[in-house]
Amino acid sequence: MLITHDTRCALDTVVDLVNTAPDDDTPDGLANLAALLDFVRKHDMSDVGTLSELDLSAVRRIRGRFAAVFAAPDARTAASLINELVAAAGTTPRLTNHDGYDWHVHYFAPGASVADHLAADCGMALAFFVVAGEEERLRRCEAPDCRHAFVDLSRNRSRRYCDSRTCGNRLHVAAYRARRKEAAG
């Protein structure tokens, strides 16, 4: 599956967005407007005007809708969720080249809110996976104490953890220690 630079950026953005959601051990990564501003800067989002508390609320809402895509049990459910996100954003595909990037497609309308920007561009990036029959690559970490979202871009679709250096390594070490303890009796 060919993944263009802008699609890869949108995938990274949606994964990071979903992973800002609070859970039992982690506070909300979008706890305030300053956190949203940092998120927008980190992901080099263009055409984002002055942000407000309304933007923060809207982004939190679509974050939950994107989380549902990663939890979708099948392609039909994922497609339905993505269609709703993209339609609500009022997508307006247009070619653009800016900030040193060559021609690429933006799916959000000029002047769109940051939530619509995310819903359109990230929704379309996820849609490409459904169209290609690759929606199973939209996953959650298998570490029982993690469950972060990620996109499995491995050749053989074998990635199980959001980060093999942390979650994967931690579980492998724990399994090794359990085997040694059991063998020692």
Short mmCIF file of N, CA, C and O in Angstrom, two decimals, residues 22-151:
data_model
loop_
_atom_site.label_atom_id
_atom_site.label_comp_id
_atom_site.label_asym_id
_atom_site.label_seq_id
_atom_site.Cartn_x
_atom_site.Cartn_y
_atom_site.Cartn_z
N PRO A 22 -7.64 10.54 28.13
CA PRO A 22 -7.27 10.09 29.48
C PRO A 22 -7.69 8.65 29.71
O PRO A 22 -8.62 8.14 29.09
N ASP A 23 -6.96 7.98 30.58
CA ASP A 23 -7.36 6.66 31.03
C ASP A 23 -7.06 6.56 32.52
O ASP A 23 -6.79 7.58 33.17
N ASP A 24 -7.08 5.37 33.06
CA ASP A 24 -6.89 5.19 34.50
C ASP A 24 -5.55 5.72 35.00
O ASP A 24 -5.45 6.22 36.12
N ASP A 25 -4.51 5.60 34.17
CA ASP A 25 -3.15 5.96 34.59
C ASP A 25 -2.65 7.27 33.99
O ASP A 25 -1.62 7.79 34.41
N THR A 26 -3.33 7.79 32.98
CA THR A 26 -2.83 8.93 32.24
C THR A 26 -3.85 10.06 32.22
O THR A 26 -5.02 9.83 31.91
N PRO A 27 -3.40 11.28 32.51
CA PRO A 27 -4.34 12.41 32.42
C PRO A 27 -4.64 12.77 30.97
O PRO A 27 -3.97 12.30 30.05
N ASP A 28 -5.62 13.60 30.78
CA ASP A 28 -6.01 14.05 29.44
C ASP A 28 -4.85 14.82 28.81
O ASP A 28 -4.38 15.81 29.37
N GLY A 29 -4.40 14.36 27.65
CA GLY A 29 -3.34 15.04 26.92
C GLY A 29 -3.79 16.33 26.28
O GLY A 29 -2.98 17.11 25.79
N LEU A 30 -5.09 16.55 26.27
CA LEU A 30 -5.65 17.82 25.79
C LEU A 30 -6.46 18.44 26.93
O LEU A 30 -7.63 18.77 26.80
N ALA A 31 -5.78 18.61 28.05
CA ALA A 31 -6.44 19.09 29.26
C ALA A 31 -6.86 20.55 29.17
O ALA A 31 -7.79 20.98 29.86
N ASN A 32 -6.18 21.31 28.32
CA ASN A 32 -6.48 22.75 28.24
C ASN A 32 -6.09 23.27 26.86
O ASN A 32 -5.55 22.54 26.03
N LEU A 33 -6.37 24.54 26.66
CA LEU A 33 -6.11 25.17 25.37
C LEU A 33 -4.62 25.18 25.04
O LEU A 33 -4.24 24.99 23.88
N ALA A 34 -3.77 25.33 26.02
CA ALA A 34 -2.32 25.31 25.78
C ALA A 34 -1.89 23.95 25.23
O ALA A 34 -1.03 23.88 24.33
N ALA A 35 -2.48 22.88 25.74
CA ALA A 35 -2.16 21.54 25.24
C ALA A 35 -2.61 21.38 23.79
O ALA A 35 -1.90 20.76 22.99
N LEU A 36 -3.76 21.94 23.45
CA LEU A 36 -4.22 21.88 22.06
C LEU A 36 -3.28 22.67 21.16
O LEU A 36 -2.92 22.22 20.07
N LEU A 37 -2.85 23.84 21.60
CA LEU A 37 -1.90 24.63 20.82
C LEU A 37 -0.60 23.85 20.60
O LEU A 37 -0.05 23.86 19.49
N ASP A 38 -0.11 23.20 21.63
CA ASP A 38 1.10 22.38 21.50
C ASP A 38 0.88 21.25 20.50
O ASP A 38 1.76 20.95 19.69
N PHE A 39 -0.28 20.62 20.56
CA PHE A 39 -0.61 19.53 19.63
C PHE A 39 -0.60 20.05 18.19
O PHE A 39 -0.01 19.42 17.30
N VAL A 40 -1.22 21.19 17.95
CA VAL A 40 -1.28 21.78 16.61
C VAL A 40 0.13 22.11 16.12
O VAL A 40 0.48 21.83 14.97
N ARG A 41 0.96 22.69 16.98
CA ARG A 41 2.34 23.01 16.60
C ARG A 41 3.15 21.75 16.33
O ARG A 41 3.89 21.69 15.35
N LYS A 42 3.03 20.76 17.19
CA LYS A 42 3.78 19.52 17.04
C LYS A 42 3.49 18.86 15.70
O LYS A 42 4.37 18.29 15.07
N HIS A 43 2.25 18.94 15.27
CA HIS A 43 1.84 18.28 14.03
C HIS A 43 1.85 19.24 12.84
O HIS A 43 1.37 18.88 11.76
N ASP A 44 2.41 20.41 13.04
CA ASP A 44 2.62 21.38 11.95
C ASP A 44 1.36 21.56 11.11
O ASP A 44 1.40 21.52 9.88
N MET A 45 0.24 21.74 11.80
CA MET A 45 -1.04 21.89 11.12
C MET A 45 -1.15 23.30 10.54
O MET A 45 -0.98 24.28 11.24
N SER A 46 -1.45 23.35 9.25
CA SER A 46 -1.57 24.64 8.56
C SER A 46 -3.02 25.11 8.56
O SER A 46 -3.94 24.33 8.83
N ASP A 47 -3.19 26.38 8.25
CA ASP A 47 -4.53 26.97 8.13
C ASP A 47 -5.36 26.83 9.39
O ASP A 47 -6.58 26.62 9.34
N VAL A 48 -4.72 26.92 10.55
CA VAL A 48 -5.43 26.87 11.82
C VAL A 48 -5.38 28.28 12.39
O VAL A 48 -4.31 28.81 12.66
N GLY A 49 -6.52 28.87 12.55
CA GLY A 49 -6.58 30.24 13.07
C GLY A 49 -6.41 30.27 14.57
O GLY A 49 -5.84 29.37 15.18
N THR A 50 -6.93 31.31 15.19
CA THR A 50 -6.88 31.45 16.63
C THR A 50 -7.80 30.41 17.26
O THR A 50 -8.96 30.27 16.88
N LEU A 51 -7.26 29.68 18.22
CA LEU A 51 -8.01 28.60 18.85
C LEU A 51 -8.71 29.08 20.12
O LEU A 51 -8.21 29.97 20.79
N SER A 52 -9.84 28.44 20.41
CA SER A 52 -10.62 28.81 21.59
C SER A 52 -11.02 27.56 22.36
O SER A 52 -10.77 26.44 21.93
N GLU A 53 -11.69 27.77 23.49
CA GLU A 53 -12.21 26.65 24.28
C GLU A 53 -13.22 25.82 23.48
O GLU A 53 -13.34 24.62 23.68
N LEU A 54 -13.95 26.48 22.58
CA LEU A 54 -14.89 25.75 21.72
C LEU A 54 -14.14 24.76 20.82
O LEU A 54 -14.61 23.64 20.60
N ASP A 55 -12.98 25.20 20.31
CA ASP A 55 -12.16 24.30 19.50
C ASP A 55 -11.69 23.10 20.33
O ASP A 55 -11.71 21.96 19.86
N LEU A 56 -11.28 23.36 21.55
CA LEU A 56 -10.82 22.29 22.43
C LEU A 56 -11.93 21.27 22.66
O LEU A 56 -11.70 20.06 22.54
N SER A 57 -13.12 21.74 22.92
CA SER A 57 -14.26 20.82 23.12
C SER A 57 -14.55 20.02 21.86
O SER A 57 -14.80 18.81 21.93
N ALA A 58 -14.52 20.67 20.72
CA ALA A 58 -14.81 19.99 19.45
C ALA A 58 -13.74 18.94 19.14
O ALA A 58 -14.06 17.84 18.67
N VAL A 59 -12.48 19.25 19.40
CA VAL A 59 -11.41 18.29 19.15
C VAL A 59 -11.54 17.09 20.08
O VAL A 59 -11.35 15.95 19.67
N ARG A 60 -11.88 17.33 21.32
CA ARG A 60 -12.09 16.20 22.24
C ARG A 60 -13.22 15.29 21.76
O ARG A 60 -13.14 14.08 21.88
N ARG A 61 -14.29 15.88 21.20
CA ARG A 61 -15.41 15.08 20.70
C ARG A 61 -14.97 14.19 19.53
O ARG A 61 -15.29 13.00 19.49
N ILE A 62 -14.25 14.78 18.57
CA ILE A 62 -13.84 13.96 17.43
C ILE A 62 -12.76 12.95 17.83
O ILE A 62 -12.66 11.89 17.22
N ARG A 63 -11.99 13.26 18.87
CA ARG A 63 -11.01 12.29 19.38
C ARG A 63 -11.73 11.00 19.76
O ARG A 63 -11.28 9.91 19.42
N GLY A 64 -12.85 11.11 20.44
CA GLY A 64 -13.63 9.94 20.81
C GLY A 64 -14.17 9.20 19.60
O GLY A 64 -14.24 7.97 19.59
N ARG A 65 -14.53 9.94 18.57
CA ARG A 65 -15.05 9.31 17.36
C ARG A 65 -13.94 8.57 16.61
O ARG A 65 -14.16 7.49 16.07
N PHE A 66 -12.73 9.15 16.61
CA PHE A 66 -11.59 8.45 16.01
C PHE A 66 -11.23 7.21 16.82
O PHE A 66 -10.87 6.17 16.26
N ALA A 67 -11.33 7.30 18.13
CA ALA A 67 -11.05 6.13 18.98
C ALA A 67 -11.99 4.99 18.61
O ALA A 67 -11.59 3.82 18.58
N ALA A 68 -13.23 5.32 18.30
CA ALA A 68 -14.20 4.30 17.90
C ALA A 68 -13.79 3.62 16.59
O ALA A 68 -14.04 2.43 16.41
N VAL A 69 -13.15 4.36 15.69
CA VAL A 69 -12.67 3.75 14.43
C VAL A 69 -11.62 2.70 14.74
O VAL A 69 -11.63 1.60 14.18
N PHE A 70 -10.69 3.00 15.66
CA PHE A 70 -9.64 2.04 16.01
C PHE A 70 -10.22 0.82 16.75
O PHE A 70 -9.61 -0.24 16.76
N ALA A 71 -11.39 0.96 17.32
CA ALA A 71 -12.04 -0.14 18.04
C ALA A 71 -13.08 -0.86 17.18
O ALA A 71 -13.67 -1.84 17.64
N ALA A 72 -13.28 -0.40 15.96
CA ALA A 72 -14.32 -0.97 15.10
C ALA A 72 -14.08 -2.46 14.85
O ALA A 72 -12.96 -2.86 14.54
N PRO A 73 -15.13 -3.27 14.98
CA PRO A 73 -14.96 -4.72 14.82
C PRO A 73 -14.83 -5.18 13.38
O PRO A 73 -14.39 -6.29 13.12
N ASP A 74 -15.22 -4.31 12.41
CA ASP A 74 -15.16 -4.73 11.01
C ASP A 74 -15.09 -3.50 10.11
O ASP A 74 -15.26 -2.36 10.56
N ALA A 75 -14.85 -3.75 8.83
CA ALA A 75 -14.71 -2.67 7.85
C ALA A 75 -15.98 -1.85 7.71
O ALA A 75 -15.93 -0.63 7.57
N ARG A 76 -17.13 -2.50 7.74
CA ARG A 76 -18.40 -1.77 7.58
C ARG A 76 -18.59 -0.75 8.70
O ARG A 76 -18.98 0.39 8.46
N THR A 77 -18.28 -1.16 9.91
CA THR A 77 -18.42 -0.24 11.05
C THR A 77 -17.41 0.89 10.94
O THR A 77 -17.76 2.06 11.14
N ALA A 78 -16.17 0.55 10.61
CA ALA A 78 -15.13 1.58 10.45
C ALA A 78 -15.52 2.57 9.36
O ALA A 78 -15.40 3.78 9.53
N ALA A 79 -16.02 2.04 8.24
CA ALA A 79 -16.42 2.90 7.12
C ALA A 79 -17.54 3.85 7.52
O ALA A 79 -17.53 5.04 7.19
N SER A 80 -18.50 3.34 8.25
CA SER A 80 -19.62 4.17 8.69
C SER A 80 -19.14 5.31 9.60
O SER A 80 -19.54 6.46 9.44
N LEU A 81 -18.26 4.97 10.53
CA LEU A 81 -17.73 5.99 11.45
C LEU A 81 -16.91 7.04 10.69
O LEU A 81 -17.03 8.24 10.94
N ILE A 82 -16.08 6.58 9.76
CA ILE A 82 -15.26 7.50 8.97
C ILE A 82 -16.14 8.38 8.10
O ILE A 82 -15.92 9.59 7.99
N ASN A 83 -17.14 7.79 7.47
CA ASN A 83 -18.06 8.57 6.63
C ASN A 83 -18.72 9.69 7.42
O ASN A 83 -18.84 10.82 6.94
N GLU A 84 -19.14 9.39 8.65
CA GLU A 84 -19.77 10.40 9.49
C GLU A 84 -18.79 11.54 9.81
O GLU A 84 -19.16 12.71 9.75
N LEU A 85 -17.56 11.17 10.16
CA LEU A 85 -16.55 12.19 10.48
C LEU A 85 -16.27 13.09 9.29
O LEU A 85 -16.25 14.32 9.42
N VAL A 86 -16.03 12.48 8.14
CA VAL A 86 -15.66 13.24 6.94
C VAL A 86 -16.83 14.10 6.46
O VAL A 86 -16.64 15.26 6.09
N ALA A 87 -18.03 13.55 6.49
CA ALA A 87 -19.20 14.32 6.04
C ALA A 87 -19.46 15.51 6.95
O ALA A 87 -19.75 16.62 6.48
N ALA A 88 -19.35 15.31 8.26
CA ALA A 88 -19.60 16.41 9.20
C ALA A 88 -18.57 17.51 9.06
O ALA A 88 -18.85 18.67 9.36
N ALA A 89 -17.37 17.16 8.57
CA ALA A 89 -16.32 18.16 8.41
C ALA A 89 -16.51 19.00 7.16
O ALA A 89 -15.85 20.01 6.99
N GLY A 90 -17.43 18.59 6.29
CA GLY A 90 -17.65 19.35 5.05
C GLY A 90 -16.41 19.34 4.18
O GLY A 90 -15.89 20.39 3.82
N THR A 91 -15.94 18.17 3.85
CA THR A 91 -14.69 18.06 3.09
C THR A 91 -14.75 18.80 1.77
O THR A 91 -15.78 18.81 1.09
N THR A 92 -13.64 19.41 1.44
CA THR A 92 -13.48 20.14 0.20
C THR A 92 -12.07 19.85 -0.32
O THR A 92 -11.14 20.59 -0.04
N PRO A 93 -11.88 18.73 -1.02
CA PRO A 93 -10.53 18.39 -1.48
C PRO A 93 -9.95 19.49 -2.37
O PRO A 93 -10.65 20.04 -3.23
N ARG A 94 -8.69 19.80 -2.12
CA ARG A 94 -8.01 20.79 -2.96
C ARG A 94 -6.51 20.52 -2.93
O ARG A 94 -5.96 20.10 -1.91
N LEU A 95 -5.89 20.75 -4.05
CA LEU A 95 -4.44 20.61 -4.15
C LEU A 95 -3.77 21.86 -3.59
O LEU A 95 -4.24 22.99 -3.82
N THR A 96 -2.68 21.66 -2.88
CA THR A 96 -1.95 22.79 -2.31
C THR A 96 -0.47 22.44 -2.19
O THR A 96 -0.11 21.27 -2.13
N ASN A 97 0.36 23.44 -2.21
CA ASN A 97 1.78 23.29 -1.90
C ASN A 97 2.15 24.47 -1.02
O ASN A 97 1.94 25.61 -1.36
N HIS A 98 2.66 24.17 0.15
CA HIS A 98 2.96 25.23 1.12
C HIS A 98 4.08 24.79 2.04
O HIS A 98 4.38 23.59 2.15
N ASP A 99 4.68 25.72 2.70
CA ASP A 99 5.68 25.46 3.74
C ASP A 99 6.77 24.48 3.31
O ASP A 99 7.22 23.66 4.10
N GLY A 100 7.17 24.54 2.04
CA GLY A 100 8.24 23.68 1.56
C GLY A 100 7.80 22.29 1.15
O GLY A 100 8.62 21.47 0.75
N TYR A 101 6.50 21.98 1.24
CA TYR A 101 6.00 20.68 0.82
C TYR A 101 5.52 20.77 -0.63
O TYR A 101 4.93 21.76 -1.04
N ASP A 102 5.76 19.72 -1.38
CA ASP A 102 5.31 19.66 -2.76
C ASP A 102 3.79 19.52 -2.79
O ASP A 102 3.13 19.51 -1.75
N TRP A 103 3.21 19.37 -3.95
CA TRP A 103 1.77 19.27 -4.11
C TRP A 103 1.21 18.09 -3.31
O TRP A 103 1.76 17.00 -3.32
N HIS A 104 0.13 18.37 -2.62
CA HIS A 104 -0.57 17.36 -1.85
C HIS A 104 -2.02 17.81 -1.71
O HIS A 104 -2.37 18.92 -2.09
N VAL A 105 -2.86 16.93 -1.17
CA VAL A 105 -4.29 17.22 -1.06
C VAL A 105 -4.64 17.55 0.38
O VAL A 105 -4.26 16.83 1.31
N HIS A 106 -5.34 18.66 0.55
CA HIS A 106 -6.00 18.97 1.82
C HIS A 106 -7.48 18.67 1.61
O HIS A 106 -8.04 19.00 0.57
N TYR A 107 -8.08 18.06 2.59
CA TYR A 107 -9.49 17.70 2.47
C TYR A 107 -10.40 18.66 3.22
O TYR A 107 -11.61 18.61 3.07
N PHE A 108 -9.83 19.52 4.05
CA PHE A 108 -10.64 20.46 4.81
C PHE A 108 -10.84 21.74 4.00
O PHE A 108 -10.00 22.11 3.18
N ALA A 109 -11.95 22.39 4.23
CA ALA A 109 -12.26 23.64 3.54
C ALA A 109 -11.38 24.77 4.08
O ALA A 109 -11.01 24.76 5.26
N PRO A 110 -11.03 25.73 3.24
CA PRO A 110 -10.28 26.88 3.74
C PRO A 110 -11.05 27.54 4.89
O PRO A 110 -12.26 27.70 4.83
N GLY A 111 -10.35 27.87 5.96
CA GLY A 111 -10.97 28.49 7.11
C GLY A 111 -11.69 27.52 8.03
O GLY A 111 -12.39 27.94 8.95
N ALA A 112 -11.53 26.23 7.80
CA ALA A 112 -12.20 25.22 8.63
C ALA A 112 -11.67 25.27 10.06
O ALA A 112 -10.52 25.66 10.30
N SER A 113 -12.49 24.85 11.00
CA SER A 113 -12.05 24.76 12.39
C SER A 113 -10.99 23.67 12.51
O SER A 113 -10.87 22.81 11.64
N VAL A 114 -10.25 23.70 13.60
CA VAL A 114 -9.22 22.68 13.80
C VAL A 114 -9.86 21.30 13.90
O VAL A 114 -9.32 20.31 13.40
N ALA A 115 -11.04 21.19 14.48
CA ALA A 115 -11.73 19.89 14.57
C ALA A 115 -12.12 19.39 13.18
O ALA A 115 -11.93 18.21 12.87
N ASP A 116 -12.65 20.28 12.34
CA ASP A 116 -13.01 19.88 10.97
C ASP A 116 -11.76 19.53 10.17
O ASP A 116 -11.77 18.61 9.35
N HIS A 117 -10.69 20.28 10.39
CA HIS A 117 -9.41 20.00 9.75
C HIS A 117 -8.97 18.57 10.08
O HIS A 117 -8.64 17.78 9.18
N LEU A 118 -8.99 18.23 11.35
CA LEU A 118 -8.60 16.89 11.79
C LEU A 118 -9.55 15.82 11.25
O LEU A 118 -9.11 14.78 10.75
N ALA A 119 -10.86 16.09 11.34
CA ALA A 119 -11.84 15.11 10.89
C ALA A 119 -11.68 14.83 9.40
O ALA A 119 -11.74 13.67 8.97
N ALA A 120 -11.46 15.87 8.61
CA ALA A 120 -11.35 15.69 7.16
C ALA A 120 -10.05 15.00 6.77
O ALA A 120 -10.07 13.95 6.11
N ASP A 121 -8.91 15.57 7.14
CA ASP A 121 -7.63 15.01 6.71
C ASP A 121 -7.35 13.64 7.34
O ASP A 121 -6.95 12.70 6.66
N CYS A 122 -7.56 13.52 8.63
CA CYS A 122 -7.30 12.25 9.31
C CYS A 122 -8.34 11.20 8.92
O CYS A 122 -8.02 10.02 8.76
N GLY A 123 -9.59 11.64 8.75
CA GLY A 123 -10.63 10.72 8.31
C GLY A 123 -10.33 10.15 6.94
O GLY A 123 -10.51 8.94 6.71
N MET A 124 -9.85 10.97 6.04
CA MET A 124 -9.51 10.48 4.71
C MET A 124 -8.31 9.54 4.76
O MET A 124 -8.28 8.52 4.04
N ALA A 125 -7.34 9.83 5.60
CA ALA A 125 -6.18 8.93 5.73
C ALA A 125 -6.65 7.55 6.19
O ALA A 125 -6.20 6.52 5.67
N LEU A 126 -7.56 7.51 7.15
CA LEU A 126 -8.09 6.23 7.62
C LEU A 126 -8.96 5.57 6.55
O LEU A 126 -8.96 4.34 6.41
N ALA A 127 -9.67 6.38 5.79
CA ALA A 127 -10.51 5.84 4.71
C ALA A 127 -9.68 5.08 3.69
O ALA A 127 -10.13 4.05 3.18
N PHE A 128 -8.48 5.57 3.40
CA PHE A 128 -7.62 4.88 2.44
C PHE A 128 -7.32 3.45 2.90
O PHE A 128 -7.20 2.54 2.09
N PHE A 129 -7.20 3.24 4.21
CA PHE A 129 -6.93 1.90 4.73
C PHE A 129 -8.15 0.99 4.55
O PHE A 129 -8.00 -0.18 4.23
N VAL A 130 -9.33 1.54 4.76
CA VAL A 130 -10.55 0.74 4.57
C VAL A 130 -10.70 0.38 3.09
O VAL A 130 -10.99 -0.77 2.75
N VAL A 131 -10.48 1.35 2.21
CA VAL A 131 -10.59 1.12 0.78
C VAL A 131 -9.62 0.04 0.33
O VAL A 131 -9.95 -0.82 -0.50
N ALA A 132 -8.42 0.04 0.89
CA ALA A 132 -7.40 -0.95 0.52
C ALA A 132 -7.61 -2.30 1.21
O ALA A 132 -6.82 -3.22 1.00
N GLY A 133 -8.65 -2.41 2.03
CA GLY A 133 -8.88 -3.65 2.76
C GLY A 133 -7.86 -3.88 3.86
O GLY A 133 -7.58 -5.01 4.25
N GLU A 134 -7.31 -2.80 4.39
CA GLU A 134 -6.24 -2.87 5.39
C GLU A 134 -6.67 -2.31 6.74
O GLU A 134 -5.83 -1.93 7.54
N GLU A 135 -7.98 -2.27 7.00
CA GLU A 135 -8.44 -1.66 8.25
C GLU A 135 -7.93 -2.40 9.48
O GLU A 135 -7.85 -1.82 10.56
N GLU A 136 -7.53 -3.66 9.34
CA GLU A 136 -6.99 -4.38 10.49
C GLU A 136 -5.64 -3.82 10.94
O GLU A 136 -5.16 -4.16 12.01
N ARG A 137 -5.05 -2.96 10.13
CA ARG A 137 -3.80 -2.30 10.52
C ARG A 137 -4.03 -1.17 11.53
O ARG A 137 -3.10 -0.67 12.12
N LEU A 138 -5.28 -0.78 11.72
CA LEU A 138 -5.63 0.24 12.72
C LEU A 138 -5.85 -0.51 14.02
O LEU A 138 -6.87 -1.17 14.20
N ARG A 139 -4.89 -0.43 14.91
CA ARG A 139 -4.89 -1.32 16.07
C ARG A 139 -4.73 -0.59 17.39
O ARG A 139 -4.39 0.58 17.44
N ARG A 140 -4.91 -1.39 18.43
CA ARG A 140 -4.63 -0.98 19.81
C ARG A 140 -3.50 -1.85 20.33
O ARG A 140 -3.42 -3.04 20.01
N CYS A 141 -2.63 -1.28 21.14
CA CYS A 141 -1.51 -2.00 21.73
C CYS A 141 -2.05 -3.19 22.52
O CYS A 141 -3.04 -3.08 23.24
N GLU A 142 -1.37 -4.33 22.40
CA GLU A 142 -1.81 -5.53 23.11
C GLU A 142 -1.29 -5.61 24.54
O GLU A 142 -1.65 -6.53 25.27
N ALA A 143 -0.46 -4.65 24.94
CA ALA A 143 -0.01 -4.63 26.33
C ALA A 143 -1.23 -4.34 27.21
O ALA A 143 -1.95 -3.36 26.96
N PRO A 144 -1.49 -5.17 28.20
CA PRO A 144 -2.71 -5.01 29.00
C PRO A 144 -2.81 -3.68 29.73
O PRO A 144 -3.91 -3.20 29.99
N ASP A 145 -1.69 -3.05 30.01
CA ASP A 145 -1.72 -1.78 30.74
C ASP A 145 -1.53 -0.57 29.82
O ASP A 145 -1.28 0.53 30.28
N CYS A 146 -1.67 -0.76 28.52
CA CYS A 146 -1.42 0.35 27.59
C CYS A 146 -2.65 0.67 26.74
O CYS A 146 -3.33 1.64 26.99
N ARG A 147 -2.91 -0.10 25.73
CA ARG A 147 -4.04 0.07 24.82
C ARG A 147 -3.97 1.32 23.95
O ARG A 147 -4.98 1.79 23.44
N HIS A 148 -2.76 1.89 23.75
CA HIS A 148 -2.62 3.02 22.83
C HIS A 148 -2.94 2.58 21.40
O HIS A 148 -2.74 1.43 21.03
N ALA A 149 -3.42 3.53 20.61
CA ALA A 149 -3.69 3.27 19.20
C ALA A 149 -2.39 3.35 18.42
O ALA A 149 -1.46 4.05 18.81
N PHE A 150 -2.34 2.61 17.32
CA PHE A 150 -1.23 2.73 16.37
C PHE A 150 -1.67 2.18 15.03
O PHE A 150 -2.70 1.51 14.93
N VAL A 151 -0.91 2.49 13.99
CA VAL A 151 -1.16 1.95 12.67
C VAL A 151 -0.01 0.99 12.37
O VAL A 151 1.15 1.38 12.39
#
